[in-house]
Short mmCIF file of N, CA and C in Angstrom, two decimals:
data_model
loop_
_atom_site.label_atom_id
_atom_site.label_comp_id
_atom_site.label_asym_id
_atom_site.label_seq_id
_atom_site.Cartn_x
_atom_site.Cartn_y
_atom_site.Cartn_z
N UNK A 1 -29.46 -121.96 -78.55
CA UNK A 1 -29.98 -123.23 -78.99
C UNK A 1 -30.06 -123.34 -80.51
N UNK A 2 -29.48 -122.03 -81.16
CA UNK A 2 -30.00 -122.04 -82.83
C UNK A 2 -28.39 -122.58 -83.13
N UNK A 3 -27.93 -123.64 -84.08
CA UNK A 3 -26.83 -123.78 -84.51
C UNK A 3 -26.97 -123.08 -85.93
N UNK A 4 -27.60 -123.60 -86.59
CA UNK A 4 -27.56 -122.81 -88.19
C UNK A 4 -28.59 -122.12 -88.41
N UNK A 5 -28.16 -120.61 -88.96
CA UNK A 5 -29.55 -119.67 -89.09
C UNK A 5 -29.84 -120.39 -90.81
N UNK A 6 -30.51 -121.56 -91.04
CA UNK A 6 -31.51 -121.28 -92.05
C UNK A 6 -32.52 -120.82 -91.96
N UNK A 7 -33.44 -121.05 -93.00
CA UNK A 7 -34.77 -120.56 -93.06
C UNK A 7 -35.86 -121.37 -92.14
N UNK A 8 -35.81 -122.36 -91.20
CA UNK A 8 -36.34 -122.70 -89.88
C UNK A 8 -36.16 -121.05 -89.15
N UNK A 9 -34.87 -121.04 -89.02
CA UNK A 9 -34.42 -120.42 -88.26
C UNK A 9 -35.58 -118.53 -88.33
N UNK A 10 -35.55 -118.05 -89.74
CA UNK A 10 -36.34 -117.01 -89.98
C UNK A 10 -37.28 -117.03 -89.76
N UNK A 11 -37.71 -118.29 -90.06
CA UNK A 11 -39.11 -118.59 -90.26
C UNK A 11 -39.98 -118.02 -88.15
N UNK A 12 -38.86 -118.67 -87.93
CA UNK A 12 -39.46 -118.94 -86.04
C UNK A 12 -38.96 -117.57 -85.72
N UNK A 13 -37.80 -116.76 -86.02
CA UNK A 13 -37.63 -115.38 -85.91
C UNK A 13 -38.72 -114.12 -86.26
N UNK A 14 -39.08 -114.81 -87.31
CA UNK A 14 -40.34 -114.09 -88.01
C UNK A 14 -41.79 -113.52 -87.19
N UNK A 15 -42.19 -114.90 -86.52
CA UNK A 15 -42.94 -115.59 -86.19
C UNK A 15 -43.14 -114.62 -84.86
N UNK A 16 -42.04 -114.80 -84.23
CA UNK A 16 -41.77 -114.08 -82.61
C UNK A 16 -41.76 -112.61 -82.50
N UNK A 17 -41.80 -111.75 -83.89
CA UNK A 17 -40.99 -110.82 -84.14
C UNK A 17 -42.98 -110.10 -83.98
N UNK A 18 -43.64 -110.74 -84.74
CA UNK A 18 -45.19 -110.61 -85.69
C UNK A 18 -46.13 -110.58 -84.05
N UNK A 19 -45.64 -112.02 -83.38
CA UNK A 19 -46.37 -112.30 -82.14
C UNK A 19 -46.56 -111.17 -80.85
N UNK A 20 -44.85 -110.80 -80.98
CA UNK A 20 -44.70 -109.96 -80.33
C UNK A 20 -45.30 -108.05 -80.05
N UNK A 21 -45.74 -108.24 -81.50
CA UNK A 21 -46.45 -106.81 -82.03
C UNK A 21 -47.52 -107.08 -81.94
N UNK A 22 -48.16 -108.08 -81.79
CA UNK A 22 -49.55 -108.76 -81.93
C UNK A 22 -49.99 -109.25 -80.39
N UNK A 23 -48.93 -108.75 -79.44
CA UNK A 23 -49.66 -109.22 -77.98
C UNK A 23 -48.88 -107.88 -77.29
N UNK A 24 -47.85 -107.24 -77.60
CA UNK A 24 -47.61 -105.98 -76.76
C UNK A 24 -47.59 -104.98 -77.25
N UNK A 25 -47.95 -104.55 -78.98
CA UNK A 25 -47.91 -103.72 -79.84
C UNK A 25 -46.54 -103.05 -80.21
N UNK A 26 -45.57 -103.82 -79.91
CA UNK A 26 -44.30 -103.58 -79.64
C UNK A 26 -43.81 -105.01 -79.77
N UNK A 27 -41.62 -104.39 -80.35
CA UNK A 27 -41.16 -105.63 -79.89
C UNK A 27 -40.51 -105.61 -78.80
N UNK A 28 -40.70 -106.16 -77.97
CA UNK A 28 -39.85 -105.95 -76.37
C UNK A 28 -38.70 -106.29 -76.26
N UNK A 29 -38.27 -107.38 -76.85
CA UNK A 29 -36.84 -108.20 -77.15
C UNK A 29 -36.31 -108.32 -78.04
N UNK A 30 -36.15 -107.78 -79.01
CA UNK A 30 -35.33 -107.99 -80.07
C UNK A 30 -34.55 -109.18 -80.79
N UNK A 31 -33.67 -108.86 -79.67
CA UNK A 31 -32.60 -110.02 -79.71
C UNK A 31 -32.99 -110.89 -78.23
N UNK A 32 -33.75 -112.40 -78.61
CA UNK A 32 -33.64 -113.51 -77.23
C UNK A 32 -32.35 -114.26 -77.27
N UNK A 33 -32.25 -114.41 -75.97
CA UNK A 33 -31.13 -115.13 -75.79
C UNK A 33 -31.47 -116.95 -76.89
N UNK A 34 -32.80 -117.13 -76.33
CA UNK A 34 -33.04 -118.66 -76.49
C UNK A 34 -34.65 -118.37 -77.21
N UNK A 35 -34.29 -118.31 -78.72
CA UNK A 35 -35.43 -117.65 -79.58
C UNK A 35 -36.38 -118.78 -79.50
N UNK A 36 -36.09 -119.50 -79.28
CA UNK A 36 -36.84 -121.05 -79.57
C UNK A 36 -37.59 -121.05 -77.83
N UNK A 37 -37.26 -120.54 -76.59
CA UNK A 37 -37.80 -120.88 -75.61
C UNK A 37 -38.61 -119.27 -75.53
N UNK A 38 -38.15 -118.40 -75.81
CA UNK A 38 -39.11 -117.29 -76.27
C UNK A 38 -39.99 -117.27 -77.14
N UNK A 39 -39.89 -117.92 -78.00
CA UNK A 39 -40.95 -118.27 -78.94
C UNK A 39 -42.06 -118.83 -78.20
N UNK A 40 -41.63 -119.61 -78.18
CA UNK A 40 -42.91 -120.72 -77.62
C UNK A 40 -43.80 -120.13 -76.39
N UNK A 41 -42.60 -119.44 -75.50
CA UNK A 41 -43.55 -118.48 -74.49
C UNK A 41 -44.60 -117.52 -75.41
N UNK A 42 -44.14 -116.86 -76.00
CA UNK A 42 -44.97 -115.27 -76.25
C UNK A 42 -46.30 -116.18 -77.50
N UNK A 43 -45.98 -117.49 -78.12
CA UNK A 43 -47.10 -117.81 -78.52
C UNK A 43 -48.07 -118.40 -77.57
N UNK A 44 -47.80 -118.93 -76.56
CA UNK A 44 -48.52 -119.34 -75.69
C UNK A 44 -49.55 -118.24 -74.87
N UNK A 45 -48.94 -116.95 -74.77
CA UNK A 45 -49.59 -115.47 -74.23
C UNK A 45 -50.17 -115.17 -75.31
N UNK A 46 -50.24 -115.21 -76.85
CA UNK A 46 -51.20 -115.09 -77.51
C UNK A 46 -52.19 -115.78 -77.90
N UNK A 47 -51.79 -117.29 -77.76
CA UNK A 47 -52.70 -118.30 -77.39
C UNK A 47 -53.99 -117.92 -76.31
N UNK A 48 -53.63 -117.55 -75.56
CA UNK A 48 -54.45 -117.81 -74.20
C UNK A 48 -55.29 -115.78 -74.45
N UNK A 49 -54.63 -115.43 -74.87
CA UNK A 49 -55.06 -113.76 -75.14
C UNK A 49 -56.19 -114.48 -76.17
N UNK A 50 -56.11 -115.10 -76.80
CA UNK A 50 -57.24 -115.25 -78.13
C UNK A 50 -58.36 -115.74 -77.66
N UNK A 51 -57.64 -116.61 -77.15
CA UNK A 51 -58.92 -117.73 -76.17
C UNK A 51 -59.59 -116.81 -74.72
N UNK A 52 -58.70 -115.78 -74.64
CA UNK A 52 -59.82 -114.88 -73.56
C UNK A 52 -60.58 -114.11 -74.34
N UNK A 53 -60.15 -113.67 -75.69
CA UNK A 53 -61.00 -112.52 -76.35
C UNK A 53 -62.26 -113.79 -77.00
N UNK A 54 -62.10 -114.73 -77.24
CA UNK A 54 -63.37 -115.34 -77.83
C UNK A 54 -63.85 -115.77 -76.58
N UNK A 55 -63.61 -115.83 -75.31
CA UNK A 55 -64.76 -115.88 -74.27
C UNK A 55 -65.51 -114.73 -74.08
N UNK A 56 -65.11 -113.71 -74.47
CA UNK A 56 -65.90 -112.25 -74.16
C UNK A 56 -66.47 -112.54 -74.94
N UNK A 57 -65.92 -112.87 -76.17
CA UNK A 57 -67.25 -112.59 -77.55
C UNK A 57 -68.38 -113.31 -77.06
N UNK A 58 -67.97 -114.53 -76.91
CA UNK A 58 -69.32 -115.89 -76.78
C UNK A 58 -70.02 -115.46 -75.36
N UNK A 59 -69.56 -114.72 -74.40
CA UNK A 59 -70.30 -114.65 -72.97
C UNK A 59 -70.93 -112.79 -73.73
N UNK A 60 -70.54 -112.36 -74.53
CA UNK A 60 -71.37 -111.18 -74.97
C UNK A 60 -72.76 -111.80 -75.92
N UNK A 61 -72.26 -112.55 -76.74
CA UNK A 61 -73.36 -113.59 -77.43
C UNK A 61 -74.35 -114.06 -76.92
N UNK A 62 -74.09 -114.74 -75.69
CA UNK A 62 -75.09 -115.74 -75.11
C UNK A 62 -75.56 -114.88 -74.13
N UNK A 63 -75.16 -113.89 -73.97
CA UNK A 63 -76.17 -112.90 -72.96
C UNK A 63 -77.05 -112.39 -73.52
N UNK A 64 -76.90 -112.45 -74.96
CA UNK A 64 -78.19 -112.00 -75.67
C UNK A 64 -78.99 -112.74 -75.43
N UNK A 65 -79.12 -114.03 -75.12
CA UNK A 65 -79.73 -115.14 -75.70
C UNK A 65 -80.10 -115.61 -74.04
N UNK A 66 -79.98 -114.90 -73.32
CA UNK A 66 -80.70 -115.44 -71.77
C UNK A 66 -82.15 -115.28 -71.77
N UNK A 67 -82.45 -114.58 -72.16
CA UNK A 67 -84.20 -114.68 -72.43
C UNK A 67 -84.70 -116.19 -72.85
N UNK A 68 -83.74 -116.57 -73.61
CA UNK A 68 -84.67 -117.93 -73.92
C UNK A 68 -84.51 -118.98 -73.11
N UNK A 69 -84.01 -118.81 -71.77
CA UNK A 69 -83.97 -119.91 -70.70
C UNK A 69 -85.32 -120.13 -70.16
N UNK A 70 -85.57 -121.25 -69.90
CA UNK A 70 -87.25 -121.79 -69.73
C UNK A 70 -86.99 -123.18 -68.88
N UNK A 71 -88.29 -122.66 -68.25
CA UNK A 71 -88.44 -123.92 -67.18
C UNK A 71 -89.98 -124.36 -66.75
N UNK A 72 -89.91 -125.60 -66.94
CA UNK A 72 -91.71 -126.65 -67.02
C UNK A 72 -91.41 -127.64 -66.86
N UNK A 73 -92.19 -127.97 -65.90
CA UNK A 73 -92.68 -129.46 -65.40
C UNK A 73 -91.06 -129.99 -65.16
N UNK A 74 -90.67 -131.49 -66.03
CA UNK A 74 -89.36 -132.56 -65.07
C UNK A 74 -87.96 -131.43 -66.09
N UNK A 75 -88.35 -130.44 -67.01
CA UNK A 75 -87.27 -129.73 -68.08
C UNK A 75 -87.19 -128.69 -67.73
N UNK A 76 -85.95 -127.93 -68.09
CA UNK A 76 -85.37 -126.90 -68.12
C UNK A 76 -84.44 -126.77 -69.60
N UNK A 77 -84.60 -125.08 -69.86
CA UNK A 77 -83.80 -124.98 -71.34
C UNK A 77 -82.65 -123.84 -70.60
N UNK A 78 -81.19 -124.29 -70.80
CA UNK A 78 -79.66 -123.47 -70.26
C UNK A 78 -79.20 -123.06 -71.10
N UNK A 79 -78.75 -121.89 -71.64
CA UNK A 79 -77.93 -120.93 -72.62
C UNK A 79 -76.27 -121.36 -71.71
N UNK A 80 -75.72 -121.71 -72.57
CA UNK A 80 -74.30 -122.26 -72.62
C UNK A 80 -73.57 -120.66 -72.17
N UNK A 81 -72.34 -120.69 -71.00
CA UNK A 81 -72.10 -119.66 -70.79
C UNK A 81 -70.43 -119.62 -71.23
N UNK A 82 -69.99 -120.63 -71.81
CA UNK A 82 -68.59 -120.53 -71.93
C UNK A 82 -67.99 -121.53 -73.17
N UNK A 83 -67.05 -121.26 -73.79
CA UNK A 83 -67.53 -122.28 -74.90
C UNK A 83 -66.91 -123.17 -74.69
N UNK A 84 -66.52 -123.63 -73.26
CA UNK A 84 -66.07 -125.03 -72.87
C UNK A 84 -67.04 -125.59 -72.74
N UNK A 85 -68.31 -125.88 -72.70
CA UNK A 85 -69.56 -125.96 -72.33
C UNK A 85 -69.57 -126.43 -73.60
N UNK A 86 -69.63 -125.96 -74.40
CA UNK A 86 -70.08 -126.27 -76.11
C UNK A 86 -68.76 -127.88 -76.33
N UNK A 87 -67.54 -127.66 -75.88
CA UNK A 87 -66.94 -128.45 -76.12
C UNK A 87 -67.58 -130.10 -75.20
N UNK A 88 -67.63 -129.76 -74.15
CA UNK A 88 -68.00 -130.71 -72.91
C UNK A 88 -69.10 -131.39 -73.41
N UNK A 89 -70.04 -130.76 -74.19
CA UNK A 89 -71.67 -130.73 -74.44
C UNK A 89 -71.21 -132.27 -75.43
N UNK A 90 -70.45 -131.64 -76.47
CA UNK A 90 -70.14 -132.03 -77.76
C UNK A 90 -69.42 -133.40 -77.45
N UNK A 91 -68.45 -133.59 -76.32
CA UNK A 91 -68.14 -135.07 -75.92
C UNK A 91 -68.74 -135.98 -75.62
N UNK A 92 -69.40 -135.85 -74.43
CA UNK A 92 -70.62 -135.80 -73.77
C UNK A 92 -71.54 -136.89 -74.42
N UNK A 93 -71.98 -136.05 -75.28
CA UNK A 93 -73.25 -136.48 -76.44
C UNK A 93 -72.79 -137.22 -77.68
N UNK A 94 -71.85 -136.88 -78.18
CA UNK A 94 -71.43 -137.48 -79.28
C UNK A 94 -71.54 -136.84 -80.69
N UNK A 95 -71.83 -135.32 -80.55
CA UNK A 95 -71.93 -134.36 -81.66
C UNK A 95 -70.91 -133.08 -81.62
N UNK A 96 -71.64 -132.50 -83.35
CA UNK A 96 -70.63 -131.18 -83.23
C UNK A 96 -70.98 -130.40 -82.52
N UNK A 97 -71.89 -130.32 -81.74
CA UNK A 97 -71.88 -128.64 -81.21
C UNK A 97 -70.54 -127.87 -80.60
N UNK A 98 -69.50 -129.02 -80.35
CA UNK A 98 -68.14 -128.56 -80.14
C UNK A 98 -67.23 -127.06 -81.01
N UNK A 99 -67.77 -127.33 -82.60
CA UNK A 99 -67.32 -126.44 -83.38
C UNK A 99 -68.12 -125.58 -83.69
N UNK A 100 -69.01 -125.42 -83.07
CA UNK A 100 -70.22 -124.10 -82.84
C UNK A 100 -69.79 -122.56 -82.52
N UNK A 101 -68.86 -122.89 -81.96
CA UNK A 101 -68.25 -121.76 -80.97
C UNK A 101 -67.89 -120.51 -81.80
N UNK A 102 -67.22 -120.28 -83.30
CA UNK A 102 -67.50 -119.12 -83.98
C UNK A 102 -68.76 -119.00 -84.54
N UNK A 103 -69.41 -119.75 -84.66
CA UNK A 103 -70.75 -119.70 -85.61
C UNK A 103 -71.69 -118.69 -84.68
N UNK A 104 -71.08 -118.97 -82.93
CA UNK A 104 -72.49 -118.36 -81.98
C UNK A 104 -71.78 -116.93 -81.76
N UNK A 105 -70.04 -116.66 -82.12
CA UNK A 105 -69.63 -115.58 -81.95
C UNK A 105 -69.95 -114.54 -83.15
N UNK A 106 -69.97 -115.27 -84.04
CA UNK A 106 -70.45 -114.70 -85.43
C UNK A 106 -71.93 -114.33 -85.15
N UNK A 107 -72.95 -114.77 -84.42
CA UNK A 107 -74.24 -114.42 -84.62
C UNK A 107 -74.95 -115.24 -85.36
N UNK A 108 -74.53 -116.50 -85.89
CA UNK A 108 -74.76 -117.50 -86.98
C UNK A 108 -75.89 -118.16 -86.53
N UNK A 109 -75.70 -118.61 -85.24
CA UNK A 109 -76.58 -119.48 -84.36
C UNK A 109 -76.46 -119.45 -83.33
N UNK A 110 -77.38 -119.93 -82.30
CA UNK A 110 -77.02 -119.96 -80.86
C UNK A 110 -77.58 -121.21 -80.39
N UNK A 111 -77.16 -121.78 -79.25
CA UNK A 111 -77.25 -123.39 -79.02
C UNK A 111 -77.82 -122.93 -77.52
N UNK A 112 -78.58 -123.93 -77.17
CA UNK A 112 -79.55 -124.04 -76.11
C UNK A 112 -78.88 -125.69 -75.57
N UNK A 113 -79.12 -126.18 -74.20
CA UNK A 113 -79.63 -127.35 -73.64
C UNK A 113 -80.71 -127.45 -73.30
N UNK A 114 -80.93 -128.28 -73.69
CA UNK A 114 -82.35 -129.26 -72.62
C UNK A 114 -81.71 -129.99 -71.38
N UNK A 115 -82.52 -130.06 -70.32
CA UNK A 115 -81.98 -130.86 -69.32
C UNK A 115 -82.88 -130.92 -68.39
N UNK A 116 -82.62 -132.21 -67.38
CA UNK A 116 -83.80 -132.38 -66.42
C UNK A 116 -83.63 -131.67 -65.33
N UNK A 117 -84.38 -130.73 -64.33
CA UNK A 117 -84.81 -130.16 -63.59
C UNK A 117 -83.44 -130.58 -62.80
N UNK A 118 -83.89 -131.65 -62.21
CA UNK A 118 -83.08 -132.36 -60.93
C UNK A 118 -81.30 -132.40 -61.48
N UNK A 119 -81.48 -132.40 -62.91
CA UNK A 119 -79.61 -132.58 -63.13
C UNK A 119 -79.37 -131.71 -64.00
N UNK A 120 -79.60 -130.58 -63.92
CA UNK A 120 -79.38 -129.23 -64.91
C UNK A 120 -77.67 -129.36 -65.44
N UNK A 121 -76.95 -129.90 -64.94
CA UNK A 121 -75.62 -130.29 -65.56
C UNK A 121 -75.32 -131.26 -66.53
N UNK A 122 -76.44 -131.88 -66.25
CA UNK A 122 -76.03 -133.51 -66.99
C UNK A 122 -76.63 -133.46 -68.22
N UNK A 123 -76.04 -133.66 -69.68
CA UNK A 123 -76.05 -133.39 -71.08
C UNK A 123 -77.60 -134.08 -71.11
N UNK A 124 -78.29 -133.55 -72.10
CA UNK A 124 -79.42 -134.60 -72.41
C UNK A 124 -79.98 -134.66 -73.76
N UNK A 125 -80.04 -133.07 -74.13
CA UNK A 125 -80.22 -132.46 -76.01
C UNK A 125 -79.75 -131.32 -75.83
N UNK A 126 -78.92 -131.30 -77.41
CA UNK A 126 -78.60 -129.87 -77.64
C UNK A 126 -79.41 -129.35 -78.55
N UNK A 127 -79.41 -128.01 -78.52
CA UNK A 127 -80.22 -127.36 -79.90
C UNK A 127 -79.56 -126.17 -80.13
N UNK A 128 -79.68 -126.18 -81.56
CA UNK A 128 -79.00 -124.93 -82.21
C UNK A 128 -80.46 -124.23 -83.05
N UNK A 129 -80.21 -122.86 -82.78
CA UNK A 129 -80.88 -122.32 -83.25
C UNK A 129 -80.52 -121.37 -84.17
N UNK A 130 -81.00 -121.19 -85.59
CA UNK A 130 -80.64 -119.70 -86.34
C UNK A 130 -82.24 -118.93 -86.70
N UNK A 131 -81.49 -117.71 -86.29
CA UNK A 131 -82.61 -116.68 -86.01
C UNK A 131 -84.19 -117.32 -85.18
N UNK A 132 -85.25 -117.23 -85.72
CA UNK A 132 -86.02 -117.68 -84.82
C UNK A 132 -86.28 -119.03 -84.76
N UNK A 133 -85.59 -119.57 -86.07
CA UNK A 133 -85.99 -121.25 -86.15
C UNK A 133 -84.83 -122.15 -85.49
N UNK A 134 -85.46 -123.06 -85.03
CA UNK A 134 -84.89 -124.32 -84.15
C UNK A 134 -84.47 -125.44 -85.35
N UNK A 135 -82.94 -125.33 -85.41
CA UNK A 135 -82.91 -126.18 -86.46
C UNK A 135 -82.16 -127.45 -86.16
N UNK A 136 -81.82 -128.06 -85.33
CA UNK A 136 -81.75 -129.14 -84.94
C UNK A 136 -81.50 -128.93 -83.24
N UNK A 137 -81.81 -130.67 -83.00
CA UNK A 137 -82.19 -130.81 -81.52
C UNK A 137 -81.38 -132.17 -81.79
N UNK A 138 -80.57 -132.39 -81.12
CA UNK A 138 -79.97 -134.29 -81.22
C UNK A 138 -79.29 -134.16 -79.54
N UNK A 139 -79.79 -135.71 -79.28
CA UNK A 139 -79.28 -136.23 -77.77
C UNK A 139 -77.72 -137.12 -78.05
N UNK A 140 -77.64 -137.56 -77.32
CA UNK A 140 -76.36 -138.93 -77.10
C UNK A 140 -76.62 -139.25 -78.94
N UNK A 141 -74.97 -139.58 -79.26
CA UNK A 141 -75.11 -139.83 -80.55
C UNK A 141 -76.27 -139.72 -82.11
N UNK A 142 -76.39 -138.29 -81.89
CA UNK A 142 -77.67 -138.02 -82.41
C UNK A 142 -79.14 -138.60 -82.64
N UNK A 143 -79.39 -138.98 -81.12
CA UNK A 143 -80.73 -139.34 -81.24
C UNK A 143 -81.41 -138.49 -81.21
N UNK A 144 -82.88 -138.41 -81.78
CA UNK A 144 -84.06 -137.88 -81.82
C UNK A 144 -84.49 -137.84 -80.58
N UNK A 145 -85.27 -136.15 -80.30
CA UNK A 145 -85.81 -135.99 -78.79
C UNK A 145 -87.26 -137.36 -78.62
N UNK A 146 -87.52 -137.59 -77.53
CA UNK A 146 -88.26 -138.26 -77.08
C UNK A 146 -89.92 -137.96 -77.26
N UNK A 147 -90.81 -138.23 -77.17
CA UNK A 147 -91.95 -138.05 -77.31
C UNK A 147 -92.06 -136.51 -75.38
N UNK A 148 -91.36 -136.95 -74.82
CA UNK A 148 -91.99 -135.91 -73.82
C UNK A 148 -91.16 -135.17 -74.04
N UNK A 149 -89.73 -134.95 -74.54
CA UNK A 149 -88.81 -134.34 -74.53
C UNK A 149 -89.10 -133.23 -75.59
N UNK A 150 -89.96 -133.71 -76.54
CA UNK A 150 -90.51 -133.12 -77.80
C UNK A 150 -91.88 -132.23 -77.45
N UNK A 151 -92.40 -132.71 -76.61
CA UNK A 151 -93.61 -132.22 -75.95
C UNK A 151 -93.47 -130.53 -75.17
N UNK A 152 -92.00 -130.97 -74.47
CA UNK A 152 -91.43 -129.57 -73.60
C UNK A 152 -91.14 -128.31 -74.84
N UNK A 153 -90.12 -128.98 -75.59
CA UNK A 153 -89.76 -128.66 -76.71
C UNK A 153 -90.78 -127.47 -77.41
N UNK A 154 -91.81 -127.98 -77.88
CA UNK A 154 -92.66 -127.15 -78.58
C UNK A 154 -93.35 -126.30 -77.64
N UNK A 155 -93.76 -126.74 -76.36
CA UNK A 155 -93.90 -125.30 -74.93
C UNK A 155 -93.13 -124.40 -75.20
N UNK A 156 -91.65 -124.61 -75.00
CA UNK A 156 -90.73 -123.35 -75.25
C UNK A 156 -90.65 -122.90 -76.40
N UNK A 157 -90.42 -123.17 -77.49
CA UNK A 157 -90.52 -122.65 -78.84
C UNK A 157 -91.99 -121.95 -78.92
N UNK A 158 -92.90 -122.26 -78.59
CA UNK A 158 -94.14 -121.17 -78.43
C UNK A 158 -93.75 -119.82 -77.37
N UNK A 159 -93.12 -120.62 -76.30
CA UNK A 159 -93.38 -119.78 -75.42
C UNK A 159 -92.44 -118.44 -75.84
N UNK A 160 -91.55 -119.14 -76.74
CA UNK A 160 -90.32 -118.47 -76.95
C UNK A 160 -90.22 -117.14 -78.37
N UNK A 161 -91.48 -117.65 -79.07
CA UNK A 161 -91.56 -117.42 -80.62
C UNK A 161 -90.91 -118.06 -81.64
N UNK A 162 -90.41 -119.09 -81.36
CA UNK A 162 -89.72 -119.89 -82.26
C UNK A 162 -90.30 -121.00 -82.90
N UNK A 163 -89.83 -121.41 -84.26
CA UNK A 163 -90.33 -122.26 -85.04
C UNK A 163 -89.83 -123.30 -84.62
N UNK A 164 -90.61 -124.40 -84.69
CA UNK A 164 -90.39 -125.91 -84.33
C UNK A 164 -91.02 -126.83 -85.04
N UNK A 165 -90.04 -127.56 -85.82
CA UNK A 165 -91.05 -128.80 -86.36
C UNK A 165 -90.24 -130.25 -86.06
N UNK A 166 -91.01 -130.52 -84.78
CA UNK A 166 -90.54 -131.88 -84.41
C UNK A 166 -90.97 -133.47 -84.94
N UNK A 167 -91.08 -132.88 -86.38
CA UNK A 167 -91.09 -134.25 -87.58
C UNK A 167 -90.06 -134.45 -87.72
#
């Protein structure tokens, strides 16, 4: 499929050559018949290799962070177990917590839900936390938690040791 080896051409040779050492520690093929349909395969297996190694990270992360699941009265607080969750959260609602996902692999922060008892699935507030302080809480297009929502809020952050100032 290659008619002229320019520098496209190296460039995507390059590319396959790097990928290939970088997902089998080895090059397996040398020479592809169809560098351009090999390409695109072996980036796609490192694609999906990356995206499994940052689910370990984030499901090693947030297992730290199962202690702070809490449950009172019509609320419940859910530690995010996958960082499709963070993405879903982030549509959902209408915020970033979508691009959270190295920050919680890094140790930067870790994000909590709020949610009601009866619909533990259904988005309602997110919160991100760094170290013991609670530093933001935003619902549907960053609204401010509710007067009861705020009420639960500071239960768990006591209950939890965490700082909360729901001004």
């Amino acid at each position: 499929g290659i008619y002229r080896l320019g520098s496209s051409f190296w460039k995507m040779y390059s590319d396959y050559l790097k990928m290939h050492l970088q997902f089998y520690g080895k090059v397996k093929e040398k020479y592809p018949e169809n560098l351009k349909t090999e390409h695109d395969k072996i980036s796609l297996k490192v694609q999906q290799a990356d995206k499994f190694k940052k689910s370990e990270k984030f499901l090693e992360k947030v297992s730290e962070a199962a202690h702070m699941e809490f449950s009172q009265g019509r609320y419940c607080i859910k530690i995010p177990q996958k960082p499709q969750e963070l993405a879903e959260e982030s549509v959902t609602l209408g915020h970033s917590v979508g691009s959270y996902v190295s920050r919680v692999i890094k140790g930067e922060c870790q994000v909590a839900f709020l949610r009601k008892k009866q619909s533990p699935d259904h988005p309602l507030v997110t919160i991100s936390i760094s170290g013991r302080k609670i530093d933001q809480v935003e619902g549907q297009n960053h609204r401010r938690p509710t007067k009861e929502e705020n009420s639960f809020l500071k239960k768990w952050a006591e209950e939890k040791g965490l700082l909360y100032d729901a001004a």
